Amino acid sequence: MDTCEGAERVQSKKERKTRARSNESNLLAKQMKYGRLLEDEVFADVFFDWATGQSMPAHSFVLRYRCPKLADQIDDMRKKAQKGFFKHKKEHVPVHLNWTPGENISHESMQFVLNYIYADNEEFQKLVIVVQPQNIAEVWSWARNWDLPRLEKLMIQRHSKVLNSNTVFELMKQSHKYQSAPLKEQCMAFAHANLQEFISQKVRHPSDIS
């Protein structure tokens, strides 16, 4: 058999498997509420673990359908886990992602991101009011990292609603920390529009912003 022909057949087989997996996820999406699945750890094959001892389960087929970029990251880790004992076997190895607060997404923000990924359209707007102001910039940054544009927009909308003279300094610090340009622009626009109040607040809290 020609080498090129063999490579094409392998590629074709991969594409068929990818399409089949996508079709399966689409079918499941129509038949069930993902939010309920998130509460069930029985079939979980992905675990997000933090150094603080907190852990969150997830399901690779849901992540593949709703957040392919995160699913790719998990698949890479699964391939590494399958080396050694599982090298020549077909077992589906559960993946544990060990994250450190400050270096990776926090437990609080990841909890919201996962709820977003598992939510259906009816639940999206309810979720937005749950995220706390101090987590908005972090959620926005990871939404961008994992290619979740709708979540980015939801965070920008949420940010504009909680932005006021009492929150502007903390929100600006967070937007700077997570390099969230749209959120920082909102803070600057608010500061310019309320210049006198902004200056008086800064005088009272000089260490709140650099």
PDB file of C-alpha atoms in Angstrom:
ATOM      1  CA  MET A   1       0.000   0.000   0.000  1.00  0.00           C
ATOM      2  CA  ASP A   2       1.259   3.428  -0.896  1.00  0.00           C
ATOM      3  CA  THR A   3       2.474   5.457   2.103  1.00  0.00           C
ATOM      4  CA  CYS A   4       0.491   8.560   1.114  1.00  0.00           C
ATOM      5  CA  GLU A   5      -2.647   6.502   0.615  1.00  0.00           C
ATOM      6  CA  GLY A   6      -2.198   4.942   4.053  1.00  0.00           C
ATOM      7  CA  ALA A   7      -1.741   8.368   5.670  1.00  0.00           C
ATOM      8  CA  GLU A   8      -4.904   9.611   3.978  1.00  0.00           C
ATOM      9  CA  ARG A   9      -6.877   6.632   5.312  1.00  0.00           C
ATOM     10  CA  VAL A  10      -5.617   7.254   8.846  1.00  0.00           C
ATOM     11  CA  GLN A  11      -6.537  10.929   8.560  1.00  0.00           C
ATOM     12  CA  SER A  12      -9.956  10.006   7.181  1.00  0.00           C
ATOM     13  CA  LYS A  13     -10.526   7.617  10.078  1.00  0.00           C
ATOM     14  CA  LYS A  14      -9.597  10.375  12.547  1.00  0.00           C
ATOM     15  CA  GLU A  15     -12.011  12.782  10.893  1.00  0.00           C
ATOM     16  CA  ARG A  16     -14.835  10.224  11.047  1.00  0.00           C
ATOM     17  CA  LYS A  17     -14.202   9.643  14.746  1.00  0.00           C
ATOM     18  CA  THR A  18     -14.171  13.406  15.408  1.00  0.00           C
ATOM     19  CA  ARG A  19     -17.449  13.875  13.524  1.00  0.00           C
ATOM     20  CA  ALA A  20     -19.041  10.946  15.336  1.00  0.00           C
ATOM     21  CA  ARG A  21     -18.021  12.389  18.703  1.00  0.00           C
ATOM     22  CA  SER A  22     -19.407  15.782  17.743  1.00  0.00           C
ATOM     23  CA  ASN A  23     -22.705  14.260  16.568  1.00  0.00           C
ATOM     24  CA  GLU A  24     -23.001  12.318  19.833  1.00  0.00           C
ATOM     25  CA  SER A  25     -22.468  15.473  21.871  1.00  0.00           C
ATOM     26  CA  ASN A  26     -25.027  17.380  19.773  1.00  0.00           C
ATOM     27  CA  LEU A  27     -27.589  14.648  20.330  1.00  0.00           C
ATOM     28  CA  LEU A  28     -26.962  14.573  24.062  1.00  0.00           C
ATOM     29  CA  ALA A  29     -27.211  18.359  24.198  1.00  0.00           C
ATOM     30  CA  LYS A  30     -30.749  18.177  22.848  1.00  0.00           C
ATOM     31  CA  GLN A  31     -31.826  15.367  25.148  1.00  0.00           C
ATOM     32  CA  MET A  32     -30.532  16.526  28.504  1.00  0.00           C
ATOM     33  CA  LYS A  33     -29.635  19.506  30.638  1.00  0.00           C
ATOM     34  CA  TYR A  34     -25.871  19.694  31.093  1.00  0.00           C
ATOM     35  CA  GLY A  35     -26.320  21.536  34.380  1.00  0.00           C
ATOM     36  CA  ARG A  36     -27.777  18.410  35.966  1.00  0.00           C
ATOM     37  CA  LEU A  37     -24.900  16.337  34.636  1.00  0.00           C
ATOM     38  CA  LEU A  38     -22.400  18.622  36.360  1.00  0.00           C
ATOM     39  CA  GLU A  39     -23.953  17.608  39.682  1.00  0.00           C
ATOM     40  CA  ASP A  40     -23.341  13.913  38.922  1.00  0.00           C
ATOM     41  CA  GLU A  41     -19.770  12.662  39.406  1.00  0.00           C
ATOM     42  CA  VAL A  42     -20.490   9.055  38.392  1.00  0.00           C
ATOM     43  CA  PHE A  43     -19.397   9.445  34.762  1.00  0.00           C
ATOM     44  CA  ALA A  44     -16.886  12.253  35.318  1.00  0.00           C
ATOM     45  CA  ASP A  45     -13.526  11.647  33.643  1.00  0.00           C
ATOM     46  CA  VAL A  46     -11.928  15.054  34.206  1.00  0.00           C
ATOM     47  CA  PHE A  47     -11.057  16.465  37.626  1.00  0.00           C
ATOM     48  CA  PHE A  48      -9.851  19.986  38.341  1.00  0.00           C
ATOM     49  CA  ASP A  49      -7.836  19.893  41.573  1.00  0.00           C
ATOM     50  CA  TRP A  50      -6.430  22.821  43.533  1.00  0.00           C
ATOM     51  CA  ALA A  51      -3.590  22.899  46.057  1.00  0.00           C
ATOM     52  CA  THR A  52      -6.176  24.148  48.569  1.00  0.00           C
ATOM     53  CA  GLY A  53      -7.826  20.700  48.525  1.00  0.00           C
ATOM     54  CA  GLN A  54     -10.820  21.780  46.432  1.00  0.00           C
ATOM     55  CA  SER A  55     -11.837  19.690  43.446  1.00  0.00           C
ATOM     56  CA  MET A  56     -14.376  19.874  40.618  1.00  0.00           C
ATOM     57  CA  PRO A  57     -15.465  17.039  38.299  1.00  0.00           C
ATOM     58  CA  ALA A  58     -16.282  17.422  34.612  1.00  0.00           C
ATOM     59  CA  HIS A  59     -16.986  15.327  31.523  1.00  0.00           C
ATOM     60  CA  SER A  60     -14.727  15.347  28.480  1.00  0.00           C
ATOM     61  CA  PHE A  61     -17.553  14.902  25.962  1.00  0.00           C
ATOM     62  CA  VAL A  62     -19.298  18.034  27.265  1.00  0.00           C
ATOM     63  CA  LEU A  63     -16.070  20.029  27.182  1.00  0.00           C
ATOM     64  CA  ARG A  64     -15.368  18.766  23.650  1.00  0.00           C
ATOM     65  CA  TYR A  65     -18.723  20.075  22.456  1.00  0.00           C
ATOM     66  CA  ARG A  66     -18.889  23.332  24.411  1.00  0.00           C
ATOM     67  CA  CYS A  67     -15.238  24.318  24.898  1.00  0.00           C
ATOM     68  CA  PRO A  68     -12.940  22.597  22.354  1.00  0.00           C
ATOM     69  CA  LYS A  69      -9.839  24.527  23.360  1.00  0.00           C
ATOM     70  CA  LEU A  70     -10.021  23.337  26.967  1.00  0.00           C
ATOM     71  CA  ALA A  71     -10.849  19.841  25.710  1.00  0.00           C
ATOM     72  CA  ASP A  72      -7.678  19.872  23.590  1.00  0.00           C
ATOM     73  CA  GLN A  73      -5.638  20.775  26.667  1.00  0.00           C
ATOM     74  CA  ILE A  74      -7.196  17.866  28.556  1.00  0.00           C
ATOM     75  CA  ASP A  75      -6.638  15.442  25.659  1.00  0.00           C
ATOM     76  CA  ASP A  76      -2.941  16.342  25.645  1.00  0.00           C
ATOM     77  CA  MET A  77      -2.734  15.523  29.352  1.00  0.00           C
ATOM     78  CA  ARG A  78      -4.621  12.257  28.824  1.00  0.00           C
ATOM     79  CA  LYS A  79      -2.125  11.175  26.158  1.00  0.00           C
ATOM     80  CA  LYS A  80       0.701  11.735  28.617  1.00  0.00           C
ATOM     81  CA  ALA A  81      -1.168   9.772  31.295  1.00  0.00           C
ATOM     82  CA  GLN A  82      -1.646   6.857  28.901  1.00  0.00           C
ATOM     83  CA  LYS A  83       2.080   6.311  28.497  1.00  0.00           C
ATOM     84  CA  GLY A  84       3.663   3.429  30.384  1.00  0.00           C
ATOM     85  CA  PHE A  85       1.085   0.942  31.637  1.00  0.00           C
ATOM     86  CA  PHE A  86      -1.616   2.233  29.281  1.00  0.00           C
ATOM     87  CA  LYS A  87       0.690   2.650  26.303  1.00  0.00           C
ATOM     88  CA  HIS A  88      -0.764  -0.233  24.289  1.00  0.00           C
ATOM     89  CA  LYS A  89      -4.235  -0.248  25.808  1.00  0.00           C
ATOM     90  CA  LYS A  90      -7.480   1.526  24.976  1.00  0.00           C
ATOM     91  CA  GLU A  91      -8.627   2.427  28.496  1.00  0.00           C
ATOM     92  CA  HIS A  92     -10.084   5.914  28.888  1.00  0.00           C
ATOM     93  CA  VAL A  93      -7.857   7.343  31.607  1.00  0.00           C
ATOM     94  CA  PRO A  94      -9.377   9.986  33.923  1.00  0.00           C
ATOM     95  CA  VAL A  95      -7.422  13.236  33.869  1.00  0.00           C
ATOM     96  CA  HIS A  96      -6.500  15.295  36.928  1.00  0.00           C
ATOM     97  CA  LEU A  97      -5.474  18.907  36.346  1.00  0.00           C
ATOM     98  CA  ASN A  98      -3.586  20.188  39.392  1.00  0.00           C
ATOM     99  CA  TRP A  99      -3.863  23.948  39.604  1.00  0.00           C
ATOM    100  CA  THR A 100      -2.286  26.456  41.964  1.00  0.00           C
ATOM    101  CA  PRO A 101      -4.200  29.646  42.881  1.00  0.00           C
ATOM    102  CA  GLY A 102      -2.349  32.631  41.480  1.00  0.00           C
ATOM    103  CA  GLU A 103      -0.832  30.621  38.634  1.00  0.00           C
ATOM    104  CA  ASN A 104      -4.029  29.093  37.253  1.00  0.00           C
ATOM    105  CA  ILE A 105      -7.695  29.977  37.392  1.00  0.00           C
ATOM    106  CA  SER A 106      -9.111  30.111  40.922  1.00  0.00           C
ATOM    107  CA  HIS A 107     -11.671  27.609  42.184  1.00  0.00           C
ATOM    108  CA  GLU A 108     -14.364  30.317  42.438  1.00  0.00           C
ATOM    109  CA  SER A 109     -13.885  31.491  38.854  1.00  0.00           C
ATOM    110  CA  MET A 110     -13.598  27.971  37.450  1.00  0.00           C
ATOM    111  CA  GLN A 111     -16.837  27.061  39.188  1.00  0.00           C
ATOM    112  CA  PHE A 112     -18.559  29.816  37.248  1.00  0.00           C
ATOM    113  CA  VAL A 113     -16.842  28.941  33.938  1.00  0.00           C
ATOM    114  CA  LEU A 114     -17.902  25.290  34.236  1.00  0.00           C
ATOM    115  CA  ASN A 115     -21.459  26.267  35.104  1.00  0.00           C
ATOM    116  CA  TYR A 116     -21.448  28.447  31.991  1.00  0.00           C
ATOM    117  CA  ILE A 117     -20.122  25.602  29.823  1.00  0.00           C
ATOM    118  CA  TYR A 118     -22.777  23.228  31.147  1.00  0.00           C
ATOM    119  CA  ALA A 119     -25.652  25.719  31.064  1.00  0.00           C
ATOM    120  CA  ASP A 120     -28.277  25.899  28.339  1.00  0.00           C
ATOM    121  CA  ASN A 121     -29.469  29.146  26.766  1.00  0.00           C
ATOM    122  CA  GLU A 122     -32.225  29.652  29.350  1.00  0.00           C
ATOM    123  CA  GLU A 123     -29.705  29.606  32.198  1.00  0.00           C
ATOM    124  CA  PHE A 124     -27.067  31.962  30.757  1.00  0.00           C
ATOM    125  CA  GLN A 125     -28.606  35.207  32.008  1.00  0.00           C
ATOM    126  CA  LYS A 126     -29.268  33.758  35.470  1.00  0.00           C
ATOM    127  CA  LEU A 127     -25.597  32.827  35.741  1.00  0.00           C
ATOM    128  CA  VAL A 128     -24.336  36.320  34.974  1.00  0.00           C
ATOM    129  CA  ILE A 129     -25.646  37.810  38.229  1.00  0.00           C
ATOM    130  CA  VAL A 130     -23.926  35.052  40.249  1.00  0.00           C
ATOM    131  CA  VAL A 131     -20.314  35.944  39.410  1.00  0.00           C
ATOM    132  CA  GLN A 132     -18.810  38.262  42.026  1.00  0.00           C
ATOM    133  CA  PRO A 133     -17.244  41.604  40.963  1.00  0.00           C
ATOM    134  CA  GLN A 134     -13.769  40.509  42.112  1.00  0.00           C
ATOM    135  CA  ASN A 135     -13.908  37.488  39.766  1.00  0.00           C
ATOM    136  CA  ILE A 136     -15.111  39.230  36.604  1.00  0.00           C
ATOM    137  CA  ALA A 137     -11.687  40.067  35.142  1.00  0.00           C
ATOM    138  CA  GLU A 138     -10.332  36.592  35.885  1.00  0.00           C
ATOM    139  CA  VAL A 139     -13.331  34.886  34.267  1.00  0.00           C
ATOM    140  CA  TRP A 140     -12.996  37.224  31.274  1.00  0.00           C
ATOM    141  CA  SER A 141      -9.301  36.392  30.826  1.00  0.00           C
ATOM    142  CA  TRP A 142      -9.869  32.622  30.905  1.00  0.00           C
ATOM    143  CA  ALA A 143     -12.891  32.939  28.630  1.00  0.00           C
ATOM    144  CA  ARG A 144     -10.565  34.583  26.111  1.00  0.00           C
ATOM    145  CA  ASN A 145      -7.880  31.948  26.704  1.00  0.00           C
ATOM    146  CA  TRP A 146     -10.376  29.117  26.087  1.00  0.00           C
ATOM    147  CA  ASP A 147     -12.107  30.853  23.174  1.00  0.00           C
ATOM    148  CA  LEU A 148     -15.497  31.494  24.788  1.00  0.00           C
ATOM    149  CA  PRO A 149     -16.486  34.824  23.163  1.00  0.00           C
ATOM    150  CA  ARG A 150     -20.028  34.827  24.512  1.00  0.00           C
ATOM    151  CA  LEU A 151     -18.740  34.498  28.050  1.00  0.00           C
ATOM    152  CA  GLU A 152     -16.335  37.386  27.391  1.00  0.00           C
ATOM    153  CA  LYS A 153     -19.290  39.570  26.368  1.00  0.00           C
ATOM    154  CA  LEU A 154     -21.327  38.507  29.391  1.00  0.00           C
ATOM    155  CA  MET A 155     -18.461  39.512  31.686  1.00  0.00           C
ATOM    156  CA  ILE A 156     -18.172  42.914  30.004  1.00  0.00           C
ATOM    157  CA  GLN A 157     -21.916  43.444  30.516  1.00  0.00           C
ATOM    158  CA  ARG A 158     -21.729  42.317  34.142  1.00  0.00           C
ATOM    159  CA  HIS A 159     -18.714  44.575  34.724  1.00  0.00           C
ATOM    160  CA  SER A 160     -20.567  47.650  33.467  1.00  0.00           C
ATOM    161  CA  LYS A 161     -23.466  46.948  35.852  1.00  0.00           C
ATOM    162  CA  VAL A 162     -21.346  46.623  39.003  1.00  0.00           C
ATOM    163  CA  LEU A 163     -19.020  49.516  38.147  1.00  0.00           C
ATOM    164  CA  ASN A 164     -19.555  52.491  40.477  1.00  0.00           C
ATOM    165  CA  SER A 165     -17.582  54.820  42.728  1.00  0.00           C
ATOM    166  CA  ASN A 166     -17.299  52.144  45.427  1.00  0.00           C
ATOM    167  CA  THR A 167     -16.011  49.406  43.111  1.00  0.00           C
ATOM    168  CA  VAL A 168     -14.016  51.275  40.456  1.00  0.00           C
ATOM    169  CA  PHE A 169     -10.609  50.962  42.182  1.00  0.00           C
ATOM    170  CA  GLU A 170     -10.862  47.238  42.863  1.00  0.00           C
ATOM    171  CA  LEU A 171     -12.205  46.558  39.376  1.00  0.00           C
ATOM    172  CA  MET A 172      -9.399  48.582  37.815  1.00  0.00           C
ATOM    173  CA  LYS A 173      -6.801  46.636  39.808  1.00  0.00           C
ATOM    174  CA  GLN A 174      -8.312  43.352  38.665  1.00  0.00           C
ATOM    175  CA  SER A 175      -8.516  44.444  35.026  1.00  0.00           C
ATOM    176  CA  HIS A 176      -4.831  45.417  35.151  1.00  0.00           C
ATOM    177  CA  LYS A 177      -3.849  42.136  36.834  1.00  0.00           C
ATOM    178  CA  TYR A 178      -5.585  40.000  34.209  1.00  0.00           C
ATOM    179  CA  GLN A 179      -4.806  42.335  31.281  1.00  0.00           C
ATOM    180  CA  SER A 180      -8.495  42.792  30.517  1.00  0.00           C
ATOM    181  CA  ALA A 181      -8.400  45.768  28.150  1.00  0.00           C
ATOM    182  CA  PRO A 182     -12.204  46.178  27.643  1.00  0.00           C
ATOM    183  CA  LEU A 183     -12.799  46.170  31.404  1.00  0.00           C
ATOM    184  CA  LYS A 184      -9.970  48.621  32.035  1.00  0.00           C
ATOM    185  CA  GLU A 185     -11.440  50.926  29.385  1.00  0.00           C
ATOM    186  CA  GLN A 186     -14.776  50.863  31.192  1.00  0.00           C
ATOM    187  CA  CYS A 187     -13.050  51.840  34.442  1.00  0.00           C
ATOM    188  CA  MET A 188     -11.145  54.683  32.790  1.00  0.00           C
ATOM    189  CA  ALA A 189     -14.291  55.972  31.091  1.00  0.00           C
ATOM    190  CA  PHE A 190     -16.115  55.937  34.425  1.00  0.00           C
ATOM    191  CA  ALA A 191     -13.213  57.750  36.094  1.00  0.00           C
ATOM    192  CA  HIS A 192     -13.187  60.486  33.445  1.00  0.00           C
ATOM    193  CA  ALA A 193     -16.956  60.885  33.589  1.00  0.00           C
ATOM    194  CA  ASN A 194     -16.845  61.197  37.383  1.00  0.00           C
ATOM    195  CA  LEU A 195     -13.488  62.932  37.729  1.00  0.00           C
ATOM    196  CA  GLN A 196     -14.087  64.889  40.922  1.00  0.00           C
ATOM    197  CA  GLU A 197     -15.499  61.918  42.808  1.00  0.00           C
ATOM    198  CA  PHE A 198     -12.735  59.696  41.411  1.00  0.00           C
ATOM    199  CA  ILE A 199     -10.009  62.073  42.651  1.00  0.00           C
ATOM    200  CA  SER A 200     -11.558  62.372  46.107  1.00  0.00           C
ATOM    201  CA  GLN A 201     -11.784  58.584  46.373  1.00  0.00           C
ATOM    202  CA  LYS A 202      -8.148  58.259  45.314  1.00  0.00           C
ATOM    203  CA  VAL A 203      -7.076  60.759  47.952  1.00  0.00           C
ATOM    204  CA  ARG A 204      -8.881  58.707  50.609  1.00  0.00           C
ATOM    205  CA  HIS A 205      -7.463  55.403  49.279  1.00  0.00           C
ATOM    206  CA  PRO A 206      -4.093  56.201  47.675  1.00  0.00           C
ATOM    207  CA  SER A 207      -2.829  52.598  47.849  1.00  0.00           C
ATOM    208  CA  ASP A 208      -5.820  51.121  46.028  1.00  0.00           C
ATOM    209  CA  ILE A 209      -4.480  51.828  42.573  1.00  0.00           C
ATOM    210  CA  SER A 210      -1.077  52.299  41.011  1.00  0.00           C
TER     211      SER A 210
END
